[in-house]
Amino acid sequence: MANRTVLYDKHVALGAKMVEYAGWDMPLSYPGGQIAEHIAVRSEAGLFDVSHMGRLNISGSGAVDFLQKILSLNINSVNLGRAAYAIIPNENGGAIDDAFIYRFEEGSWLLVVNAANTQSVLSHISPIADELGATIDDVTGDLAMISLQGPKSKDILFEASENLYLLPFKNSTGECDICGYPVKLSRTGYTGEPLGFELFVPADGAIKVWEALCGLGASPAGLASRDTLRLEASMPLYGHEYGQGPDGNEIPALAFSLAAASVSFSEAKGSYIGRDALKRQFEAHEKIKKEDFAGIEALGQVIRPFTATGSGIARAGDKVFLGDRHVGFVTSGTIAPYFEWEGYGINSQVTQQTKRRSIGLMLIDAECITEERFEAEIRGKRTPIALVSYHIRSDAPPYSRPIVYGWSAEKEQPKQAEYAELARDLVSNAIANHNFRQQEAINLIPSEMTLSKAVRLLSGTDPSFRYAEHRKLKSYYSEDIFYYQGTGFIQKVEELLNIELSSFLGAKAVESRALSGQMANTIAFSALTSYKNRANRKAEPKRLGYVLNNHLSFGGHLSAQPMGALKDFIAFDPNTDRRALVNIPVRRDNPYKPDIEQTKALIEQYRPELIIFGKSMILYKEPVSEIREFIDSIGLDAFIMYDMAHVLGLYGPYFQEPLKEGANLVTASTHKTFYGTQRGLLAGNFESDDLLWEEIQSRAFPGATSNHHLGTMLGLLMASYEMNAFKDTYPKAVISNARSFAASLADAGFGVEGDPADGYTETHQAIVRVGYSKGIEIAERLEANGIITNFQQTPAEEGFSASGGLRMGTSEMTRFGFGPEQFGELAELMADCVLHGKNVRSAVAKLRSQFTDMRYCLDESVGADMLESLRSLY
Amino acid sequence: MQVPESLLYTKEHEWIKTEADTAYIGVTDYAQDALGDIAYVEMPEIGAKLERESVLCTLESPKAVAEVFMPVDGVVIEVNSALEEEPGDINTDPYGSWLAKVQLSEGSSTQGLLKAEGYIEYLKTIDEAH
């Protein structure tokens, strides 16, 4: 008799059609049918009993060596609290199985393997475990395994559980209690859903947990829909995409490109079973990626998704042809439903309409992958199929989205007109936009500032659009040499600007040629890299590492990430095969604040050479002096940089002064809380002949820009006069307005991020919660009512498309004269619009119309006549 | 499992409803249940002359393919093309979802086909075998 999971009786009671699968009696589908189950997972949430899978607990003093020996991945890359996909290779570079490894706690790992392979895996790995001093406990019977998948799965899980703490990243693991049972879980699954969880439940609690999750709206789903879901996600199944292929030969593990991301050849991993064969496959894989098909014998065939473009459903084993040439086989094929979406881009909405498409995976000769149109032979008849990259995308949570072959946008084309008419239209639309933004709309984007009249008008005057390249030459005692004539005026402007910025920041040295904060960071990272390699210019330069920064999801600047300006400058850690980056841990009770003790522990562990403070979602001061004191106390010579893009205009005693607190360098953009124009800067207490400072200047020019936008530099000088003139009143007003606005928003009924006990915020920002994944829709509604905010992914959310917050800043409206009273009124209007569904457009325009004159500026001092002269220049 | 009295059946789980010299052909409740969610129907060509026990059309679920056989000799004169759009109707209403209408060939007979009672008996033997 086949094995039964602890949920067997439940499946039978639910009326499931039971089948024997890999020696287990499992539900194939429930009475609603597998298509309804597939749809339920994609639109709501599905619940799978996957307790048939093998669960092996690995521990013991030799556990790391053992896992390095039997898995394709580098086990050092799996941090505590993470899970990862791996191959269990054989010596030939085939797969004995594919597996997931979960690291819930120190000292032990949970290896989950396919039910059909549990015994073969065990007989393969047990002798190795004995040899290396690892212990394998088969806990398949002790722990049930339940998979909860789909866009509603997170709501259901949080509703069902207590004490759940789980980071919003794919493959993170966590723990919680459900129905009083301790449950381990991870953000993993086999459906391609961006939200999905695998739960490891004590066997005696499985039925109660299952019932609780169903009671909250998860639909039971069986093996049949599990298969169509995994195929739609182009995920492999052993026996189809791994193991023996349709032609009877073993499929090389890396034929499936997901496997290529799960192999390591690092020294730290050392030799392991199948390494040499996998290395040959990997080298071929790299060539194939570059469409170089010579010498790829180790990986002659690869697996790619396809969709049928004619009638019929290609099934596993069907032959694939390219023209008359037989080039491979279908490894898995089915027909699967998908939802139609309507609209475009971020505003696209799922409809209730479903369609079906025939999809699958095929193993084809590698040199064919540049082709698109193939044919499959279905019961003797050829039908056209198309090689595609994927069938669904999961990078816009909470939904996975179907990518349909041949889709094209049917957008309205811009109207045909004479250029004379187009020119007039453009000017008239620009005037309308300017008036809306300057007089009717209330702008709360915290990254933005609007300019005073003097700054705006100066920015368009003559030095704009010209060049003024310059660099210091030691032959002239490091005097700046300008390469063009006619630059006398702008040279003076730049000198004055640097003096003003130096005074504002209390910094000895300022570089103001960067055109943006992002460019300032690129200059900083490039200069630090060059400085690091100053002793040897003849070798490949070493990159930066370790770097400690704020994670993007917790507010870290995009430009301080490997996906931003750090990309080309950060090293890989040879021990982990990952970027030499660690993130500042945040507090569980308030993720907007760093966990200082954990941060210190990480600093001791990784001894970073660069620490980057600063965030774009920033409610609190950064712990510069605490960390400076700490690194000094442990004798660590780390470079501390603070990206003040958002908070430059708040620099001073009301907020913080990083250069006094121990930061080596401040970078910033000049147009968020600072008064504009849109540029960037770098500043620090460097002597002019400091080698690093020289690097910074040379990375600005000629490294980053030779045309540093002279008009906005002139405007920035006026803005810097304004900043210094109002340094004692403006930052204080902005911050107290933000605190007052946050409190008013809370009074009006919004959930406000941050801690009420400390006034929610210490910056210009206030963040409200508007409901999981509702941020985009609410921000659009507010814009239609004249209130410009930005939707914000809060620390609990998985991506921008799941944004549940709005991020707002008080700086621009403070300059237009808003005080606590007006921010209070605004909070009420927002509540009327967002919480009570009212139209507040005219009330917003009325409020705004009383505050159209800019304060904290020098327009009055310049005088109306001078401003008019400036305007008349255009 | 529904087995309407008014129809004739085959051991391959087709049903047939004759009206003078034409007949409607479909699959039984048992067949649709065994196949699971039907997601694709490949209809025969109109005008196709088919002998008894030859393949009339193909039904596919995500998991499996099933062929539907002619219970009689005949020529296809109409197909239920609505099922190409909504093949799941075969699951929800197997006896309302005729697949094809055929013109019975001269001399074609329904001899050997099962009446409802006989088909029910036959289903029992299958169940026992499991």
mmCIF file of N, CA and C in Angstrom, chain A residues 234 255 257 288 291 293 300-310 314 320-322 327-330 357-376 383-391 403-407:
data_model
loop_
_atom_site.group_PDB
_atom_site.id
_atom_site.type_symbol
_atom_site.label_atom_id
_atom_site.label_comp_id
_atom_site.label_asym_id
_atom_site.label_seq_id
_atom_site.Cartn_x
_atom_site.Cartn_y
_atom_site.Cartn_z
ATOM 1 N N SER A 234 7.806 27.871 -15.773
ATOM 2 C CA SER A 234 9.006 27.274 -16.385
ATOM 3 C C SER A 234 9.957 26.724 -15.334
ATOM 4 N N ALA A 255 21.589 21.968 -18.422
ATOM 5 C CA ALA A 255 20.692 22.194 -19.554
ATOM 6 C C ALA A 255 19.554 23.096 -19.100
ATOM 7 N N SER A 257 18.704 26.265 -17.219
ATOM 8 C CA SER A 257 19.603 27.375 -16.878
ATOM 9 C C SER A 257 19.480 27.815 -15.427
ATOM 10 N N ILE A 288 27.213 29.588 -24.643
ATOM 11 C CA ILE A 288 25.867 29.589 -25.231
ATOM 12 C C ILE A 288 25.175 30.920 -24.944
ATOM 13 N N GLU A 291 26.014 33.263 -27.327
ATOM 14 C CA GLU A 291 25.688 32.762 -28.668
ATOM 15 C C GLU A 291 26.932 32.333 -29.447
ATOM 16 N N PHE A 293 28.662 29.003 -30.329
ATOM 17 C CA PHE A 293 28.280 27.599 -30.242
ATOM 18 C C PHE A 293 29.406 26.631 -30.613
ATOM 19 N N GLY A 300 25.428 20.110 -25.114
ATOM 20 C CA GLY A 300 24.955 20.175 -26.491
ATOM 21 C C GLY A 300 23.489 20.537 -26.600
ATOM 22 N N GLN A 301 22.722 20.214 -25.557
ATOM 23 C CA GLN A 301 21.296 20.520 -25.597
ATOM 24 C C GLN A 301 20.909 21.309 -24.364
ATOM 25 N N VAL A 302 19.975 22.211 -24.547
ATOM 26 C CA VAL A 302 19.496 23.031 -23.431
ATOM 27 C C VAL A 302 17.970 23.038 -23.430
ATOM 28 N N ILE A 303 17.424 23.429 -22.281
ATOM 29 C CA ILE A 303 15.969 23.418 -22.130
ATOM 30 C C ILE A 303 15.434 24.844 -22.215
ATOM 31 N N ARG A 304 14.393 25.018 -22.989
ATOM 32 C CA ARG A 304 13.799 26.344 -23.142
ATOM 33 C C ARG A 304 12.270 26.220 -23.111
ATOM 34 N N PRO A 305 11.580 27.253 -22.630
ATOM 35 C CA PRO A 305 10.114 27.235 -22.679
ATOM 36 C C PRO A 305 9.604 27.433 -24.111
ATOM 37 N N PHE A 306 8.455 26.882 -24.386
ATOM 38 C CA PHE A 306 7.815 27.143 -25.679
ATOM 39 C C PHE A 306 6.326 27.300 -25.465
ATOM 40 N N THR A 307 5.714 27.922 -26.444
ATOM 41 C CA THR A 307 4.259 27.993 -26.446
ATOM 42 C C THR A 307 3.791 27.595 -27.833
ATOM 43 N N ALA A 308 2.683 26.841 -27.901
ATOM 44 C CA ALA A 308 2.187 26.424 -29.205
ATOM 45 C C ALA A 308 1.474 27.598 -29.850
ATOM 46 N N THR A 309 1.775 27.827 -31.106
ATOM 47 C CA THR A 309 1.103 28.921 -31.800
ATOM 48 C C THR A 309 0.040 28.397 -32.758
ATOM 49 N N GLY A 310 0.025 27.096 -32.965
ATOM 50 C CA GLY A 310 -1.038 26.491 -33.769
ATOM 51 C C GLY A 310 -1.943 25.694 -32.856
ATOM 52 N N ALA A 314 1.427 20.051 -27.380
ATOM 53 C CA ALA A 314 2.631 19.224 -27.432
ATOM 54 C C ALA A 314 2.871 18.645 -26.041
ATOM 55 N N VAL A 320 10.724 17.678 -31.607
ATOM 56 C CA VAL A 320 10.757 19.088 -31.991
ATOM 57 C C VAL A 320 11.606 19.228 -33.247
ATOM 58 N N PHE A 321 11.091 19.994 -34.195
ATOM 59 C CA PHE A 321 11.791 20.209 -35.471
ATOM 60 C C PHE A 321 12.070 21.688 -35.688
ATOM 61 N N LEU A 322 13.218 21.923 -36.326
ATOM 62 C CA LEU A 322 13.507 23.262 -36.831
ATOM 63 C C LEU A 322 13.614 23.086 -38.340
ATOM 64 N N VAL A 327 15.514 18.511 -33.862
ATOM 65 C CA VAL A 327 16.486 19.186 -32.982
ATOM 66 C C VAL A 327 16.260 18.906 -31.506
ATOM 67 N N GLY A 328 15.249 18.115 -31.174
ATOM 68 C CA GLY A 328 15.066 17.827 -29.755
ATOM 69 C C GLY A 328 13.690 17.279 -29.447
ATOM 70 N N PHE A 329 13.357 17.334 -28.170
ATOM 71 C CA PHE A 329 12.104 16.759 -27.689
ATOM 72 C C PHE A 329 11.425 17.707 -26.715
ATOM 73 N N VAL A 330 10.118 17.581 -26.648
ATOM 74 C CA VAL A 330 9.373 18.230 -25.559
ATOM 75 C C VAL A 330 9.663 17.434 -24.292
ATOM 76 N N ARG A 357 -3.718 28.394 -22.924
ATOM 77 C CA ARG A 357 -2.632 28.315 -23.911
ATOM 78 C C ARG A 357 -1.855 27.026 -23.690
ATOM 79 N N SER A 358 -1.328 26.537 -24.776
ATOM 80 C CA SER A 358 -0.547 25.312 -24.733
ATOM 81 C C SER A 358 0.911 25.710 -24.537
ATOM 82 N N ILE A 359 1.510 25.224 -23.451
ATOM 83 C CA ILE A 359 2.869 25.649 -23.085
ATOM 84 C C ILE A 359 3.703 24.438 -22.691
ATOM 85 N N GLY A 360 4.993 24.643 -22.587
ATOM 86 C CA GLY A 360 5.819 23.539 -22.134
ATOM 87 C C GLY A 360 7.284 23.893 -22.124
ATOM 88 N N LEU A 361 8.097 22.865 -21.921
ATOM 89 C CA LEU A 361 9.551 23.004 -21.950
ATOM 90 C C LEU A 361 10.085 22.004 -22.965
ATOM 91 N N MET A 362 11.136 22.387 -23.643
ATOM 92 C CA MET A 362 11.713 21.468 -24.632
ATOM 93 C C MET A 362 13.230 21.437 -24.487
ATOM 94 N N LEU A 363 13.775 20.275 -24.802
ATOM 95 C CA LEU A 363 15.232 20.078 -24.773
ATOM 96 C C LEU A 363 15.694 20.096 -26.222
ATOM 97 N N ILE A 364 16.438 21.143 -26.594
ATOM 98 C CA ILE A 364 16.802 21.291 -28.010
ATOM 99 C C ILE A 364 18.304 21.526 -28.162
ATOM 100 N N ASP A 365 18.785 21.286 -29.367
ATOM 101 C CA ASP A 365 20.192 21.551 -29.658
ATOM 102 C C ASP A 365 20.500 23.011 -29.340
ATOM 103 N N ALA A 366 21.603 23.211 -28.596
ATOM 104 C CA ALA A 366 21.882 24.542 -28.065
ATOM 105 C C ALA A 366 22.009 25.593 -29.161
ATOM 106 N N GLU A 367 22.551 25.195 -30.313
ATOM 107 C CA GLU A 367 22.775 26.221 -31.343
ATOM 108 C C GLU A 367 21.477 26.706 -31.978
ATOM 109 N N CYS A 368 20.335 26.094 -31.595
ATOM 110 C CA CYS A 368 19.048 26.540 -32.158
ATOM 111 C C CYS A 368 18.400 27.643 -31.331
ATOM 112 N N ILE A 369 18.995 28.001 -30.189
ATOM 113 C CA ILE A 369 18.239 28.876 -29.276
ATOM 114 C C ILE A 369 18.055 30.289 -29.803
ATOM 115 N N THR A 370 18.790 30.627 -30.860
ATOM 116 C CA THR A 370 18.576 31.959 -31.432
ATOM 117 C C THR A 370 17.370 31.968 -32.362
ATOM 118 N N GLU A 371 16.823 30.788 -32.639
ATOM 119 C CA GLU A 371 15.638 30.697 -33.502
ATOM 120 C C GLU A 371 14.386 30.844 -32.654
ATOM 121 N N GLU A 372 13.283 31.193 -33.318
ATOM 122 C CA GLU A 372 12.037 31.375 -32.568
ATOM 123 C C GLU A 372 10.965 30.367 -32.973
ATOM 124 N N ARG A 373 10.902 30.077 -34.279
ATOM 125 C CA ARG A 373 9.789 29.256 -34.748
ATOM 126 C C ARG A 373 10.217 27.811 -34.975
ATOM 127 N N PHE A 374 9.629 26.926 -34.204
ATOM 128 C CA PHE A 374 9.891 25.493 -34.300
ATOM 129 C C PHE A 374 8.571 24.783 -34.603
ATOM 130 N N GLU A 375 8.664 23.469 -34.754
ATOM 131 C CA GLU A 375 7.433 22.684 -34.876
ATOM 132 C C GLU A 375 7.527 21.491 -33.934
ATOM 133 N N ALA A 376 6.397 21.120 -33.384
ATOM 134 C CA ALA A 376 6.349 19.904 -32.574
ATOM 135 C C ALA A 376 5.520 18.885 -33.335
ATOM 136 N N THR A 383 2.894 20.793 -35.650
ATOM 137 C CA THR A 383 2.189 22.024 -35.292
ATOM 138 C C THR A 383 3.234 23.070 -34.895
ATOM 139 N N PRO A 384 3.026 24.341 -35.269
ATOM 140 C CA PRO A 384 4.036 25.351 -34.956
ATOM 141 C C PRO A 384 4.088 25.678 -33.461
ATOM 142 N N ILE A 385 5.301 25.815 -32.964
ATOM 143 C CA ILE A 385 5.502 26.261 -31.585
ATOM 144 C C ILE A 385 6.561 27.363 -31.619
ATOM 145 N N ALA A 386 6.553 28.197 -30.588
ATOM 146 C CA ALA A 386 7.518 29.301 -30.542
ATOM 147 C C ALA A 386 8.340 29.214 -29.272
ATOM 148 N N LEU A 387 9.646 29.367 -29.442
ATOM 149 C CA LEU A 387 10.517 29.439 -28.271
ATOM 150 C C LEU A 387 10.300 30.798 -27.617
ATOM 151 N N VAL A 388 10.049 30.799 -26.315
ATOM 152 C CA VAL A 388 9.815 32.057 -25.598
ATOM 153 C C VAL A 388 10.765 32.118 -24.397
ATOM 154 N N SER A 389 10.869 33.296 -23.802
ATOM 155 C CA SER A 389 11.748 33.431 -22.642
ATOM 156 C C SER A 389 11.042 32.980 -21.372
ATOM 157 N N TYR A 390 9.757 33.255 -21.293
ATOM 158 C CA TYR A 390 8.981 32.888 -20.096
ATOM 159 C C TYR A 390 7.498 32.997 -20.424
ATOM 160 N N HIS A 391 6.683 32.398 -19.563
ATOM 161 C CA HIS A 391 5.224 32.480 -19.723
ATOM 162 C C HIS A 391 4.605 33.429 -18.725
ATOM 163 N N ILE A 403 2.753 36.499 -19.598
ATOM 164 C CA ILE A 403 3.365 37.162 -20.751
ATOM 165 C C ILE A 403 2.931 36.344 -21.962
ATOM 166 N N VAL A 404 2.099 36.942 -22.779
ATOM 167 C CA VAL A 404 1.450 36.202 -23.852
ATOM 168 C C VAL A 404 2.228 36.408 -25.144
ATOM 169 N N TYR A 405 2.499 35.302 -25.819
ATOM 170 C CA TYR A 405 3.276 35.352 -27.062
ATOM 171 C C TYR A 405 2.579 36.248 -28.078
ATOM 172 N N GLY A 406 3.345 37.137 -28.667
ATOM 173 C CA GLY A 406 2.805 37.969 -29.735
ATOM 174 C C GLY A 406 2.052 39.210 -29.268
ATOM 175 N N TRP A 407 2.036 39.442 -27.952
ATOM 176 C CA TRP A 407 1.323 40.621 -27.432
ATOM 177 C C TRP A 407 1.954 41.894 -27.969
#
